[in-house]
Coordinates of C-alpha atoms and ligand atoms in Angstrom, one line a residue:
M1 CA -60.0 86.8 -151.0
A2 CA -62.6 90.1 -151.8
I3 CA -63.7 91.8 -155.3
L4 CA -61.6 94.0 -156.4
S5 CA -63.4 95.1 -159.8
P6 CA -65.4 98.0 -158.4
L7 CA -63.2 99.8 -156.7
L8 CA -62.5 102.1 -157.3
H9 CA -63.7 104.2 -160.7
L10 CA -61.0 104.4 -162.5
F11 CA -59.1 103.8 -166.5
Y12 CA -56.8 101.7 -166.2
P13 CA -54.4 101.1 -169.5
H14 CA -55.8 97.2 -171.2
I15 CA -52.2 95.3 -170.0
C16 CA -51.8 94.3 -166.0
T17 CA -48.8 96.8 -164.2
G18 CA -48.1 93.2 -162.1
C19 CA -46.8 91.6 -165.4
G20 CA -47.8 92.7 -168.6
S21 CA -49.9 90.6 -169.4
D22 CA -52.8 91.3 -171.5
L23 CA -55.4 89.6 -170.0
V24 CA -57.0 92.0 -168.0
N25 CA -61.4 92.3 -167.1
E26 CA -60.8 96.1 -167.9
N27 CA -61.7 97.6 -164.6
N28 CA -58.8 96.6 -163.3
L29 CA -55.4 97.4 -163.1
L30 CA -54.4 93.7 -162.3
C31 CA -54.5 90.0 -163.9
L32 CA -56.2 87.3 -162.4
Q33 CA -52.5 85.4 -161.6
C34 CA -51.3 89.7 -160.1
I35 CA -54.5 88.9 -158.5
S36 CA -53.7 86.3 -156.6
D37 CA -49.7 86.8 -155.8
L38 CA -50.4 90.6 -153.7
P39 CA -48.6 89.0 -150.3
H40 CA -51.0 90.2 -148.2
T41 CA -50.7 89.9 -144.9
N42 CA -54.3 89.2 -143.1
F43 CA -52.8 92.0 -140.3
A44 CA -56.0 93.9 -140.8
M45 CA -58.0 90.9 -139.2
H46 CA -56.1 90.6 -135.8
A47 CA -55.2 91.6 -132.5
N48 CA -51.3 92.1 -131.6
N49 CA -50.1 91.1 -135.4
P50 CA -46.5 91.7 -136.0
V51 CA -46.6 95.5 -136.7
E52 CA -49.2 96.3 -133.3
K53 CA -46.3 94.4 -131.8
S54 CA -43.4 96.4 -133.0
F55 CA -44.9 99.6 -131.3
W56 CA -45.0 97.6 -128.1
G57 CA -43.9 99.5 -125.9
R58 CA -43.1 102.3 -127.7
L59 CA -46.1 103.8 -128.3
A60 CA -50.1 104.0 -127.0
I61 CA -51.7 102.7 -130.9
T62 CA -55.2 101.3 -131.2
A63 CA -54.8 98.8 -133.2
A64 CA -52.2 98.6 -136.0
M65 CA -52.1 96.7 -139.8
S66 CA -49.9 96.0 -143.4
E67 CA -51.7 95.3 -146.2
F68 CA -48.9 93.5 -148.2
Y69 CA -46.2 92.0 -146.5
F70 CA -42.9 93.3 -147.9
T71 CA -40.0 91.8 -150.0
K72 CA -37.6 92.3 -152.9
G73 CA -38.2 91.7 -156.6
T74 CA -41.6 90.6 -156.5
L75 CA -44.4 92.0 -157.1
I76 CA -45.2 94.4 -154.7
Q77 CA -41.8 96.1 -154.8
T78 CA -43.0 96.4 -158.8
L79 CA -46.0 98.5 -157.5
I80 CA -44.8 100.4 -154.8
H81 CA -41.7 101.3 -157.7
E82 CA -44.5 101.8 -160.3
F83 CA -46.2 104.0 -157.8
K84 CA -43.4 106.5 -156.0
Y85 CA -41.1 106.0 -158.6
K86 CA -42.4 106.5 -161.5
G87 CA -45.4 108.8 -160.3
N88 CA -48.3 106.3 -161.5
K89 CA -50.9 107.4 -158.8
D90 CA -53.7 105.5 -160.3
V91 CA -51.5 102.1 -158.7
G92 CA -51.4 104.5 -154.7
L93 CA -55.3 104.8 -155.2
Y94 CA -56.0 100.8 -156.9
L95 CA -53.6 99.7 -152.9
G96 CA -55.1 101.7 -150.6
A97 CA -58.1 100.6 -152.2
I98 CA -57.4 97.4 -151.6
M99 CA -55.8 98.3 -147.8
G100 CA -59.3 100.1 -147.2
N101 CA -61.7 97.1 -148.1
S102 CA -59.0 95.2 -145.5
L103 CA -60.3 98.3 -143.0
L104 CA -63.4 97.9 -143.0
S105 CA -63.4 93.3 -143.2
S106 CA -62.4 94.0 -139.9
N107 CA -63.6 94.9 -136.7
R108 CA -61.5 96.2 -135.1
F109 CA -60.9 99.7 -137.7
T110 CA -65.3 99.7 -137.5
K111 CA -64.7 103.6 -134.7
I112 CA -62.1 105.6 -136.4
D113 CA -62.8 109.2 -137.5
A114 CA -60.4 110.3 -139.9
L115 CA -57.1 109.6 -142.3
I116 CA -54.0 111.3 -142.0
P117 CA -51.0 110.8 -144.5
L118 CA -47.2 110.0 -142.5
P119 CA -46.2 113.5 -143.7
L120 CA -43.4 113.9 -146.3
F121 CA -40.5 116.6 -145.4
A122 CA -41.0 119.7 -147.3
D123 CA -38.5 119.0 -150.1
K124 CA -38.8 116.3 -150.7
E125 CA -43.0 116.8 -151.3
F126 CA -41.2 118.9 -153.9
K127 CA -39.3 117.2 -155.4
R128 CA -41.4 114.2 -156.1
G129 CA -44.5 116.1 -156.4
F130 CA -47.1 114.7 -154.4
N131 CA -46.3 112.2 -151.0
Q132 CA -47.5 109.1 -151.1
A133 CA -48.9 108.7 -148.5
T134 CA -51.8 111.0 -149.0
I135 CA -52.5 109.2 -152.1
L136 CA -52.8 105.4 -150.5
C137 CA -55.5 108.1 -147.7
N138 CA -57.4 108.7 -150.8
G139 CA -57.8 105.8 -152.1
I140 CA -58.8 104.5 -149.0
S141 CA -61.2 106.8 -147.9
E142 CA -63.5 106.0 -151.2
V143 CA -63.4 102.8 -149.8
M144 CA -64.2 103.3 -146.3
N145 CA -65.9 106.1 -146.7
I146 CA -64.2 108.5 -144.3
P147 CA -62.4 112.4 -144.3
V148 CA -58.3 112.7 -144.9
I149 CA -57.3 115.4 -143.2
N150 CA -54.0 117.1 -145.4
N151 CA -51.6 119.5 -144.1
N152 CA -52.0 119.9 -140.4
V153 CA -49.4 117.9 -139.3
I154 CA -45.9 119.2 -140.3
R155 CA -43.1 117.6 -141.2
T156 CA -39.6 119.9 -140.3
R157 CA -35.7 119.2 -139.9
F158 CA -34.3 120.3 -136.8
T159 CA -32.3 122.8 -136.6
E160 CA -28.0 122.4 -136.6
T161 CA -28.0 123.4 -133.5
Q162 CA -31.0 120.6 -132.3
T163 CA -28.7 117.9 -134.0
K164 CA -25.9 119.0 -131.6
K165 CA -27.4 118.6 -128.2
H166 CA -26.5 114.6 -127.9
R167 CA -25.8 111.8 -129.6
T168 CA -28.3 109.9 -128.6
E169 CA -31.2 112.1 -129.7
R170 CA -29.4 112.0 -133.4
W171 CA -31.2 108.8 -134.8
K172 CA -34.1 112.1 -134.2
N173 CA -32.7 114.1 -136.7
V174 CA -33.5 111.5 -139.6
E175 CA -36.9 112.0 -139.0
G176 CA -37.1 115.6 -138.1
S177 CA -40.0 116.5 -135.9
F178 CA -44.0 116.9 -136.3
E179 CA -46.1 119.9 -135.3
I180 CA -49.6 119.5 -135.3
K181 CA -50.4 123.4 -136.5
N182 CA -54.5 123.2 -135.9
P183 CA -54.8 120.4 -132.6
K184 CA -58.9 121.1 -132.8
E185 CA -59.1 119.5 -135.5
I186 CA -58.2 116.2 -134.6
T187 CA -59.2 116.3 -130.4
G188 CA -61.8 113.8 -129.7
K189 CA -61.1 112.1 -132.6
H190 CA -59.7 108.7 -133.3
I191 CA -57.6 109.3 -136.2
L192 CA -55.4 106.1 -138.6
L193 CA -51.9 107.3 -140.0
V194 CA -50.9 106.2 -143.4
D195 CA -48.0 105.3 -144.6
D196 CA -46.3 103.1 -147.4
V197 CA -43.6 100.9 -145.8
V198 CA -42.3 101.1 -142.4
T199 CA -39.1 99.4 -141.1
T200 CA -38.0 100.3 -137.7
G201 CA -41.8 102.7 -137.9
A202 CA -39.5 105.1 -136.1
T203 CA -41.1 107.9 -138.0
L204 CA -44.9 106.9 -137.6
E205 CA -43.5 106.4 -133.9
A206 CA -42.2 109.6 -134.0
C207 CA -44.9 111.6 -136.0
G208 CA -48.1 109.5 -134.0
A209 CA -46.2 110.4 -130.2
E210 CA -46.9 114.1 -131.3
M211 CA -50.5 113.7 -132.3
L212 CA -51.2 111.5 -129.0
K213 CA -50.7 115.2 -126.6
V214 CA -54.1 116.0 -128.9
E215 CA -56.9 116.0 -125.5
G216 CA -58.9 113.2 -126.3
S217 CA -56.8 112.0 -129.4
Q218 CA -57.0 108.2 -130.4
L219 CA -54.7 106.5 -132.5
S220 CA -54.6 103.6 -134.7
I221 CA -52.1 102.9 -137.7
A222 CA -51.9 101.2 -141.6
T223 CA -50.0 100.7 -144.0
L224 CA -48.9 99.2 -147.4
A225 CA -46.4 96.9 -147.3
F226 CA -45.2 96.2 -144.0
A227 CA -40.7 94.7 -144.1
A228 CA -40.0 92.2 -141.4
R229 CA -36.1 93.8 -140.0
Ligands
ZN301 ZN1 -49.5 90.6 -164.4

């Protein structure tokens, strides 16, 4: 288990965000019990891990990892809820930093040039006030010292005429379409595409496919949690 205390220079509350216990080190957000309860996957260390396999035949990625198993009614769901729906960005930065530590301790993610958060639809991001994937990127970036590229990949909904096209194409509408505004910024780079929870991987696939069209680009994927299908 990595040492979690000096991850980020934030002022955390003196109760555990996971369980409410007051047995919390002042530099941490979780108590020792919650830290040891976190369901790490260790996917970062292993080639052909389940999240990597889920992209086989769909997307030519270099490597993929998810930090935690997503299971309902557990600590990781509490933390994701606190972060995504209650807007506690410190939790997101903290979880991102944990991802960064795992990526750093693996030799499979050593050549990443930049981090890109999976974009939300603009109206959804406006409503929430932030993109959770961007916060995760910021946490990873602080640990790995790799820049975050924001506002280059854009996500838009298909127009109505496009959605009427074809029944088999309808699933694509749910994910929308992705557009790279400034391909030069990622030309020849190895990008780590970051998202919160991977389930079917359809959105990451749609976004990643667009990114791989850019000349010389290489793609790896990191998500906070992995939900088995
Ligand atoms: Zn706790």
